[in-house]
Amino acid sequence: MSTHHAFWLAGREAAGDDTFDVTSPWDGSLVGTVSVPTEAQVEEAVAAADAVRAGFAATPAHVRAAALDYVSRRLVERTEEIARVISAENGKPIKWARGEVGRAVSVFRFAAEEARRFNGGDAQRLDTDPGGVGRLAFTRRFPRGTVLGIAPFNFPLNLCAHKIAPAIAVGAPIILKPAPATPLSGLILGELLAETELPAGSWSVLPVPNDRMPALVKDERLPVISFTGSDTVGFAIMESVPRKHCTLELGGNGAAVVLPDFSSEADLDWAATRIATFSNYQGGQSCISVQRVIADASVYDRLVPKVVAAVEAQVTGDPSDSATDVGPLVSEDAARRVESWVDEAVAAGARLLAGGKRDGASYAPTVLAEVPADTTLACEEVFGPVLTLHKVEGEAAAFEAVNDSKFGLQAGVFTHDVQAAFRAHRALEVGGVIIGDVPSYRADQMPYGGAKQSGVGREGVRYAMDDYTYERVMVLTGLDL
């Protein structure tokens, strides 16, 4: 699979003076060599985007929609090839990588559909007061300007899609920076965009090193920043550019609540299976993976052995094997960090019920109970295949435990009680409440984002389009209404 990869500068293939290697976290093999843009080439890309900004905003909707539809179809045609790239550079099991390609297919299709119907405008009569007689306000949305999209490693294709597709849909140029560990998937999107008839300069894919990003972040020609990653980096970006419009999709420590009414054997089997799967999928490297299980005391003792058994049944190993559920983390350093957090919790009194072992970049699916509240594992996002179990008395205590976190991305609530569902929706300080399932459910067309330190703004194609644009009102005068 190892090849040399150019980057995409203002819609064309380009190469810089330096390169870096992308290696597999599973076995250390070389996956590809990527060319690094020079500072002059980055400047060229930004200048090209700025120059085309007005023209791209005026591009007919059908042109943008056709390009998005085309990328969606080409992703379908290249699904297996792209999934293999994702798995190789990221360590993601191939079955999850195929699913990620499928999601990106949908993102571009949704964006094409939204581009066709976006911005029809809203009319508002102003003659509700005497001074507004004969006046009509007409409101449309216009791009804020060029978007700087900064993508993470954990979904190297789909989260690039979530930056690019909404920008193209509204006619906003975009500079995409893929994650240094996993740039190949984003560069494939560049290949597909280059096959379309989008205007030159309207998009670039630049694998710029992280240490060169502050200059790009502060560039006034990039008024919109869409960042997915850690809360530390995300809020540092926002604080460095307080006058820019920032969308930040940051961390979480997702909780799955099991309420007393979810108590049959079938209910608990379902909950245990979903919890085990989605505390470990992507190696736990998802902002909405299950990190905490908060179960009512009436079901806790029956649930725990089911969860442990389901976690121990997860198949670990080679991510290229279709039978593998859990592959390596993105790097050995990441696995060492997870190991240190678990060891700290156990030393502080937590009970290790499963896992707790590291092998290189791989960390065994792990379950702990009675984790002290002041440990790192209890307070921070583990971003690894680690699950903690907590017993509570009653619904109010369960919801309070969910909210006892600086994060608030999504929560899952296992209940059959519709009233309890609405109480959860009202009480939980998160961006999304998933009833009857884990917090890890995400549909790419729904609003996605968090409260508290989990971020600002929303992704989800239509919602990102709103974030990338602003309302501009025109008042017509002298009309016979």
Coordinates of C-alpha atoms in Angstrom, one line a residue:
M1 CA 0.0 0.0 0.0
S2 CA 3.0 2.3 0.5
T3 CA 3.1 5.1 -2.0
H4 CA 4.1 8.8 -2.2
H5 CA 1.2 11.2 -1.8
A6 CA 1.1 14.7 -3.1
F7 CA -1.3 17.3 -1.5
W8 CA -3.9 19.4 -3.1
L9 CA -3.3 23.1 -3.5
A10 CA -6.1 25.3 -4.8
G11 CA -7.6 22.3 -6.6
R12 CA -4.4 20.9 -8.2
E13 CA -1.9 18.3 -7.2
A14 CA 1.3 19.7 -5.7
A15 CA 4.4 18.7 -3.8
G16 CA 6.6 20.5 -1.3
D17 CA 10.3 20.2 -0.4
D18 CA 9.9 17.8 2.6
T19 CA 8.0 14.6 3.3
F20 CA 6.9 12.6 6.3
D21 CA 6.0 8.9 6.7
V22 CA 2.6 7.5 7.7
T23 CA 3.0 4.2 9.6
S24 CA 0.6 1.6 10.8
P25 CA -0.1 1.6 14.5
W26 CA -0.7 -2.2 14.3
D27 CA 2.7 -3.3 13.0
G28 CA 4.7 -0.2 12.3
S29 CA 4.8 -0.8 8.6
L30 CA 5.0 2.1 6.2
V31 CA 1.6 3.0 4.8
G32 CA 2.6 6.0 2.7
T33 CA 4.9 9.0 2.4
V34 CA 3.2 12.4 2.3
S35 CA 4.6 15.6 0.8
V36 CA 4.5 18.7 3.2
P37 CA 3.5 22.1 1.8
T38 CA 6.0 24.9 2.0
E39 CA 5.1 28.2 3.7
A40 CA 4.9 29.7 0.2
Q41 CA 2.5 27.0 -1.0
V42 CA 0.2 27.5 2.1
E43 CA 0.1 31.2 1.3
E44 CA -0.8 30.4 -2.3
A45 CA -3.7 28.2 -1.2
V46 CA -5.0 30.8 1.3
A47 CA -4.7 33.6 -1.3
A48 CA -6.4 31.5 -3.9
A49 CA -9.3 30.8 -1.6
D50 CA -9.6 34.5 -0.7
A51 CA -9.6 35.5 -4.4
V52 CA -12.3 33.1 -5.3
R53 CA -14.5 33.8 -2.2
A54 CA -17.1 36.1 -3.8
G55 CA -17.3 34.1 -7.0
F56 CA -17.7 30.8 -5.2
A57 CA -20.5 32.1 -3.0
A58 CA -22.3 33.1 -6.2
T59 CA -21.9 29.7 -7.9
P60 CA -25.3 28.2 -8.9
A61 CA -26.6 25.6 -6.4
H62 CA -26.7 22.9 -9.0
V63 CA -23.0 23.2 -9.7
R64 CA -22.1 22.7 -6.0
A65 CA -24.7 20.0 -5.6
A66 CA -23.4 18.1 -8.7
A67 CA -19.9 18.1 -7.3
L68 CA -21.1 16.8 -3.9
D69 CA -23.2 14.1 -5.6
Y70 CA -20.2 13.1 -7.6
V71 CA -17.9 12.7 -4.6
S72 CA -20.6 10.6 -2.9
R73 CA -20.8 8.2 -5.8
R74 CA -17.1 7.9 -6.2
L75 CA -16.7 7.0 -2.5
V76 CA -19.2 4.2 -3.1
E77 CA -17.1 2.9 -6.0
R78 CA -13.9 3.0 -4.0
T79 CA -15.3 1.9 -0.7
E80 CA -13.1 -1.2 -0.1
E81 CA -9.9 0.6 -1.2
I82 CA -10.5 3.6 1.0
A83 CA -11.5 1.4 4.0
R84 CA -8.2 -0.4 3.7
V85 CA -6.4 3.0 3.8
I86 CA -8.3 4.1 6.9
S87 CA -7.6 0.8 8.6
A88 CA -3.9 0.9 7.7
E89 CA -3.2 4.5 8.8
N90 CA -5.5 4.6 11.8
G91 CA -5.5 1.0 13.1
K92 CA -9.3 0.9 12.9
P93 CA -10.8 -2.6 12.4
I94 CA -11.8 -3.0 8.7
K95 CA -15.4 -3.5 9.5
W96 CA -15.6 -0.1 11.2
A97 CA -13.6 1.5 8.4
R98 CA -16.1 0.3 5.9
G99 CA -18.8 1.8 8.0
E100 CA -16.9 5.1 8.1
V101 CA -16.8 5.2 4.3
G102 CA -20.5 4.6 4.2
R103 CA -21.1 7.5 6.5
A104 CA -19.0 9.8 4.4
V105 CA -21.0 8.7 1.4
S106 CA -24.1 9.9 3.2
V107 CA -22.5 13.2 4.3
F108 CA -21.8 14.2 0.7
R109 CA -25.2 13.1 -0.4
F110 CA -26.9 15.0 2.4
A111 CA -24.8 18.1 1.5
A112 CA -25.9 17.8 -2.2
E113 CA -29.5 17.7 -1.1
E114 CA -29.1 20.6 1.3
A115 CA -27.3 22.7 -1.3
R116 CA -30.3 22.5 -3.6
R117 CA -32.8 23.7 -1.1
F118 CA -30.6 25.9 1.2
N119 CA -31.2 29.7 1.4
G120 CA -34.5 30.1 -0.2
G121 CA -34.9 33.1 2.0
D122 CA -37.5 34.2 4.5
A123 CA -39.9 37.1 4.0
Q124 CA -41.3 39.1 6.9
R125 CA -43.9 41.8 6.8
L126 CA -42.8 44.9 8.7
D127 CA -46.2 46.7 8.7
T128 CA -47.0 45.3 12.2
D129 CA -46.2 48.9 13.3
P130 CA -47.1 52.1 11.5
G131 CA -43.5 52.9 10.6
G132 CA -43.2 49.7 8.7
V133 CA -46.2 50.2 6.3
G134 CA -45.1 49.2 2.8
R135 CA -42.0 47.5 3.9
L136 CA -41.0 43.8 3.6
A137 CA -37.8 42.3 5.1
F138 CA -36.2 39.5 3.1
T139 CA -33.5 37.5 4.8
R140 CA -31.0 35.1 3.3
R141 CA -27.8 33.5 4.5
F142 CA -24.4 34.2 3.1
P143 CA -21.0 32.6 3.7
R144 CA -18.9 34.1 6.5
G145 CA -15.8 33.5 4.3
T146 CA -13.2 30.8 3.8
V147 CA -13.3 28.0 6.3
L148 CA -10.2 26.5 8.0
G149 CA -11.1 22.9 8.7
I150 CA -8.9 21.0 11.2
A151 CA -9.7 17.3 11.4
P152 CA -8.7 14.6 13.9
F153 CA -7.2 11.1 13.5
N154 CA -10.1 9.0 14.8
F155 CA -12.4 9.4 11.9
P156 CA -9.9 10.4 9.2
L157 CA -12.4 10.3 6.3
N158 CA -15.8 11.1 7.8
L159 CA -14.7 14.1 9.9
C160 CA -12.9 15.5 6.9
A161 CA -16.2 15.1 5.0
H162 CA -18.0 17.0 7.8
K163 CA -15.7 20.0 7.2
I164 CA -15.6 19.9 3.4
A165 CA -19.1 19.0 2.4
P166 CA -21.1 21.8 4.2
A167 CA -18.6 24.4 3.1
I168 CA -19.0 23.5 -0.6
A169 CA -22.8 23.3 -0.1
V170 CA -23.0 26.9 1.0
G171 CA -20.3 28.2 -1.4
A172 CA -17.6 28.8 1.2
P173 CA -14.0 28.0 0.1
I174 CA -12.2 25.6 2.5
I175 CA -8.7 24.8 3.5
L176 CA -8.6 21.4 5.1
K177 CA -5.8 20.3 7.4
P178 CA -6.0 16.5 8.1
A179 CA -4.5 15.0 11.2
P180 CA -0.7 14.3 10.9
A181 CA -1.1 10.7 11.9
T182 CA -3.9 10.0 9.4
P183 CA -3.6 12.3 6.3
L184 CA -4.2 9.8 3.6
S185 CA -8.0 9.6 3.8
G186 CA -8.3 13.4 3.5
L187 CA -5.9 13.4 0.6
I188 CA -8.2 10.8 -1.1
L189 CA -11.1 13.3 -0.8
G190 CA -8.8 15.7 -2.6
E191 CA -8.4 13.2 -5.4
L192 CA -12.2 13.0 -5.8
L193 CA -12.8 16.8 -5.5
A194 CA -10.2 17.3 -8.3
E195 CA -12.4 15.2 -10.6
T196 CA -15.2 17.7 -10.2
E197 CA -15.8 21.1 -11.9
L198 CA -15.5 23.1 -8.7
P199 CA -13.7 26.5 -9.2
A200 CA -9.9 26.4 -8.8
G201 CA -9.0 27.8 -5.4
S202 CA -12.3 26.8 -3.7
W203 CA -10.6 24.0 -1.8
S204 CA -7.2 22.8 -0.7
V205 CA -6.1 19.8 1.4
L206 CA -2.9 20.7 3.1
P207 CA -1.1 18.2 5.5
V208 CA 0.6 21.1 7.5
P209 CA 2.5 20.1 10.6
N210 CA 0.8 21.1 13.9
D211 CA 3.6 23.5 14.9
R212 CA 2.8 25.6 11.8
M213 CA -0.9 25.9 12.5
P214 CA -0.9 29.0 14.7
A215 CA -0.1 31.2 11.8
L216 CA -3.0 29.7 9.7
V217 CA -5.4 30.0 12.7
K218 CA -4.6 33.7 13.0
D219 CA -4.8 34.5 9.3
E220 CA -7.5 37.1 8.9
R221 CA -8.5 35.7 5.5
L222 CA -9.8 32.6 7.3
P223 CA -12.6 33.9 9.4
V224 CA -14.2 30.6 10.2
I225 CA -12.5 27.7 12.0
S226 CA -14.0 24.3 12.3
F227 CA -12.0 22.2 14.7
T228 CA -12.5 18.7 16.0
G229 CA -10.1 17.5 18.7
S230 CA -9.2 17.9 22.4
D231 CA -10.7 20.6 24.6
T232 CA -7.3 21.9 25.5
V233 CA -6.4 22.7 21.9
G234 CA -9.8 23.7 20.9
F235 CA -10.3 26.4 23.5
A236 CA -6.7 27.6 23.0
I237 CA -7.6 28.2 19.4
M238 CA -10.7 30.1 20.3
E239 CA -8.9 32.2 22.9
S240 CA -6.2 33.1 20.3
V241 CA -8.7 34.4 17.8
P242 CA -11.6 35.8 19.8
R243 CA -13.1 37.7 16.8
K244 CA -13.3 34.7 14.6
H245 CA -16.3 32.3 14.3
C246 CA -15.2 29.0 15.8
T247 CA -17.0 25.7 15.7
L248 CA -15.4 23.3 18.2
E249 CA -16.3 19.6 18.5
L250 CA -14.3 18.6 21.5
G251 CA -14.0 15.8 24.0
G252 CA -16.5 13.8 26.2
N253 CA -16.7 11.1 28.7
G254 CA -19.9 9.6 27.5
A255 CA -22.3 8.1 30.1
A256 CA -24.8 5.3 29.6
V257 CA -27.5 5.3 32.3
V258 CA -29.5 2.2 33.0
L259 CA -32.8 3.0 34.8
P260 CA -34.8 0.6 37.0
D261 CA -37.5 -0.1 34.5
F262 CA -34.9 -1.5 32.0
S263 CA -34.7 -4.7 34.0
S264 CA -35.7 -7.8 32.0
E265 CA -33.0 -10.3 31.0
A266 CA -33.5 -9.2 27.4
D267 CA -33.2 -5.6 28.4
L268 CA -29.9 -6.1 30.3
D269 CA -28.5 -8.3 27.6
W270 CA -29.2 -5.6 25.0
A271 CA -27.7 -2.9 27.3
A272 CA -24.6 -5.0 28.1
T273 CA -24.0 -5.8 24.4
R274 CA -24.3 -2.2 23.3
I275 CA -22.2 -0.9 26.1
A276 CA -19.4 -3.4 25.4
T277 CA -19.4 -2.8 21.7
F278 CA -19.4 1.0 22.0
S279 CA -16.9 1.3 24.8
N280 CA -14.4 -0.5 22.5
Y281 CA -15.3 0.4 18.9
Q282 CA -12.5 2.4 17.2
G283 CA -10.4 1.3 20.2
G284 CA -12.5 3.6 22.4
Q285 CA -11.1 6.5 20.3
S286 CA -14.5 8.3 19.8
C287 CA -15.7 11.3 21.7
I288 CA -19.0 9.6 22.3
S289 CA -17.7 6.1 23.2
V290 CA -19.1 4.7 26.5
Q291 CA -16.7 5.6 29.2
R292 CA -19.1 5.5 32.2
V293 CA -22.0 3.2 33.0
I294 CA -24.3 4.6 35.6
A295 CA -26.8 1.9 36.7
D296 CA -29.5 1.9 39.2
A297 CA -28.8 -0.3 42.3
S298 CA -31.9 -2.4 41.4
V299 CA -30.2 -3.6 38.2
Y300 CA -26.5 -3.1 38.9
D301 CA -25.6 -6.5 40.3
R302 CA -27.3 -8.3 37.4
L303 CA -25.9 -5.9 34.7
V304 CA -22.2 -6.0 35.8
P305 CA -21.4 -9.7 34.9
K306 CA -23.2 -9.3 31.6
V307 CA -21.1 -6.2 30.7
V308 CA -17.9 -7.9 31.8
A309 CA -18.7 -11.0 29.7
A310 CA -19.6 -8.9 26.7
V311 CA -16.4 -6.9 26.9
E312 CA -14.3 -10.0 27.3
A313 CA -16.0 -11.4 24.1
Q314 CA -14.7 -8.5 22.0
V315 CA -12.3 -9.9 19.4
T316 CA -9.0 -8.0 19.5
G317 CA -6.1 -8.2 17.0
D318 CA -5.2 -7.4 13.4
P319 CA -7.4 -4.5 12.1
S320 CA -7.3 -5.9 8.6
D321 CA -9.2 -9.0 9.7
S322 CA -12.9 -8.7 9.3
A323 CA -13.5 -10.6 12.5
T324 CA -11.6 -8.1 14.6
D325 CA -13.7 -5.8 16.9
V326 CA -10.9 -3.9 18.6
G327 CA -7.6 -2.9 17.0
P328 CA -4.7 -0.8 18.3
L329 CA -4.8 2.8 19.5
V330 CA -3.4 5.3 17.1
S331 CA 0.1 5.1 18.7
E332 CA 2.0 3.4 21.4
D333 CA 2.2 6.6 23.3
A334 CA -1.6 6.8 23.3
A335 CA -1.8 3.2 24.7
R336 CA 0.8 4.1 27.4
R337 CA -1.3 7.0 28.5
V338 CA -4.4 4.8 28.8
E339 CA -2.3 2.3 30.8
S340 CA -1.1 4.9 33.2
W341 CA -4.6 6.2 33.9
V342 CA -5.9 2.7 34.6
D343 CA -2.9 1.9 36.8
E344 CA -3.5 5.2 38.7
A345 CA -7.1 4.3 39.3
V346 CA -6.3 0.8 40.5
A347 CA -3.6 2.1 42.8
A348 CA -6.2 4.5 44.3
G349 CA -8.7 1.6 45.0
A350 CA -10.6 0.9 41.8
R351 CA -11.5 -2.8 41.1
L352 CA -10.2 -4.2 37.8
L353 CA -12.9 -6.5 36.4
A354 CA -11.5 -7.1 32.9
G355 CA -8.5 -6.2 30.8
G356 CA -5.9 -3.8 32.1
K357 CA -3.0 -5.0 29.9
R358 CA -1.1 -3.3 27.1
D359 CA 0.8 -4.8 24.2
G360 CA 2.6 -2.1 22.2
A361 CA -0.1 0.2 20.8
S362 CA -2.9 -2.2 21.8
Y363 CA -4.7 -2.0 25.1
A364 CA -7.1 -4.8 26.1
P365 CA -10.8 -3.9 26.5
T366 CA -11.0 -2.9 30.2
V367 CA -13.7 -2.7 32.9
L368 CA -13.3 -1.1 36.3
A369 CA -15.6 -0.5 39.2
E370 CA -15.5 1.7 42.3
V371 CA -13.2 4.3 40.6
P372 CA -12.3 7.1 43.0
A373 CA -13.8 10.4 41.8
D374 CA -10.5 12.3 42.0
T375 CA -8.6 10.0 39.6
T376 CA -7.7 11.1 36.1
L377 CA -9.8 8.3 34.7
A378 CA -12.9 9.6 36.5
C379 CA -12.4 13.2 35.4
E380 CA -11.0 13.2 31.9
E381 CA -11.7 11.7 28.5
V382 CA -9.8 8.4 28.4
F383 CA -10.0 8.0 24.6
G384 CA -9.3 4.3 24.9
P385 CA -11.1 1.0 25.4
V386 CA -11.8 1.5 29.1
L387 CA -15.2 1.4 30.8
T388 CA -16.1 2.4 34.4
L389 CA -19.1 1.1 36.4
H390 CA -21.1 3.1 38.9
K391 CA -24.0 2.2 41.2
V392 CA -26.6 4.9 42.1
E393 CA -29.9 5.0 43.9
G394 CA -32.7 6.4 41.7
E395 CA -33.1 8.5 38.6
A396 CA -32.2 11.8 40.1
A397 CA -28.9 10.5 41.4
A398 CA -28.2 8.9 38.0
F399 CA -28.8 12.2 36.2
E400 CA -26.7 14.1 38.7
A401 CA -23.8 11.6 38.1
V402 CA -24.0 12.2 34.4
N403 CA -23.8 16.0 35.0
D404 CA -20.9 15.6 37.4
S405 CA -18.4 16.2 34.6
K406 CA -16.8 19.1 32.8
F407 CA -17.9 17.5 29.6
G408 CA -21.3 17.2 28.0
L409 CA -21.3 15.7 24.6
Q410 CA -23.9 12.9 24.5
A411 CA -25.5 10.6 27.0
G412 CA -27.5 7.3 26.6
V413 CA -30.4 6.4 28.8
F414 CA -31.8 2.9 28.8
T415 CA -35.4 3.2 29.7
H416 CA -38.9 2.3 28.3
D417 CA -40.5 5.2 30.2
V418 CA -41.4 8.1 27.9
Q419 CA -41.8 10.5 30.8
A420 CA -38.3 9.5 32.0
A421 CA -37.0 10.1 28.6
F422 CA -38.3 13.7 28.6
R423 CA -37.0 14.2 32.1
A424 CA -33.6 13.1 30.9
H425 CA -33.8 15.4 27.9
R426 CA -34.5 18.3 30.3
A427 CA -32.0 17.4 33.0
L428 CA -28.9 16.2 31.3
E429 CA -26.4 18.9 30.4
V430 CA -25.3 17.4 27.1
G431 CA -25.7 18.1 23.4
G432 CA -27.6 14.8 22.7
V433 CA -29.6 12.4 24.7
I434 CA -30.0 8.9 23.1
I435 CA -33.0 6.9 24.6
G436 CA -32.8 3.2 24.7
D437 CA -29.2 3.0 23.5
V438 CA -25.6 4.2 24.2
P439 CA -24.4 7.7 23.8
S440 CA -22.4 6.6 20.8
Y441 CA -25.2 6.8 18.3
R442 CA -24.8 9.5 15.7
A443 CA -26.6 10.1 12.5
D444 CA -24.7 12.5 10.2
Q445 CA -27.6 14.7 9.4
M446 CA -28.6 15.4 13.0
P447 CA -27.2 18.3 15.1
Y448 CA -24.0 17.1 16.8
G449 CA -22.1 18.9 19.4
G450 CA -21.8 19.5 23.1
A451 CA -22.3 21.6 26.2
K452 CA -19.8 22.8 28.7
Q453 CA -16.2 21.8 27.7
S454 CA -17.4 19.5 24.9
G455 CA -17.5 22.4 22.5
V456 CA -19.2 25.2 20.7
G457 CA -21.6 25.1 17.7
R458 CA -22.9 22.1 15.9
E459 CA -21.9 19.7 13.1
G460 CA -24.4 17.7 11.1
V461 CA -24.6 18.9 7.5
R462 CA -27.4 21.4 7.7
Y463 CA -26.3 22.7 11.1
A464 CA -22.7 23.2 9.9
M465 CA -24.1 25.1 6.9
D466 CA -25.8 27.4 9.3
D467 CA -22.5 27.8 11.3
Y468 CA -20.6 28.6 8.1
T469 CA -23.1 31.4 7.1
Y470 CA -24.8 34.4 8.6
E471 CA -28.1 36.1 8.1
R472 CA -28.3 39.2 6.0
V473 CA -31.5 41.1 5.8
M474 CA -32.8 43.3 2.9
V475 CA -35.7 45.7 3.4
L476 CA -37.9 46.5 0.5
T477 CA -39.7 49.8 0.7
G478 CA -42.9 51.2 -0.9
L479 CA -44.6 47.9 -1.5
D480 CA -48.4 47.4 -1.7
L481 CA -48.6 44.5 0.8

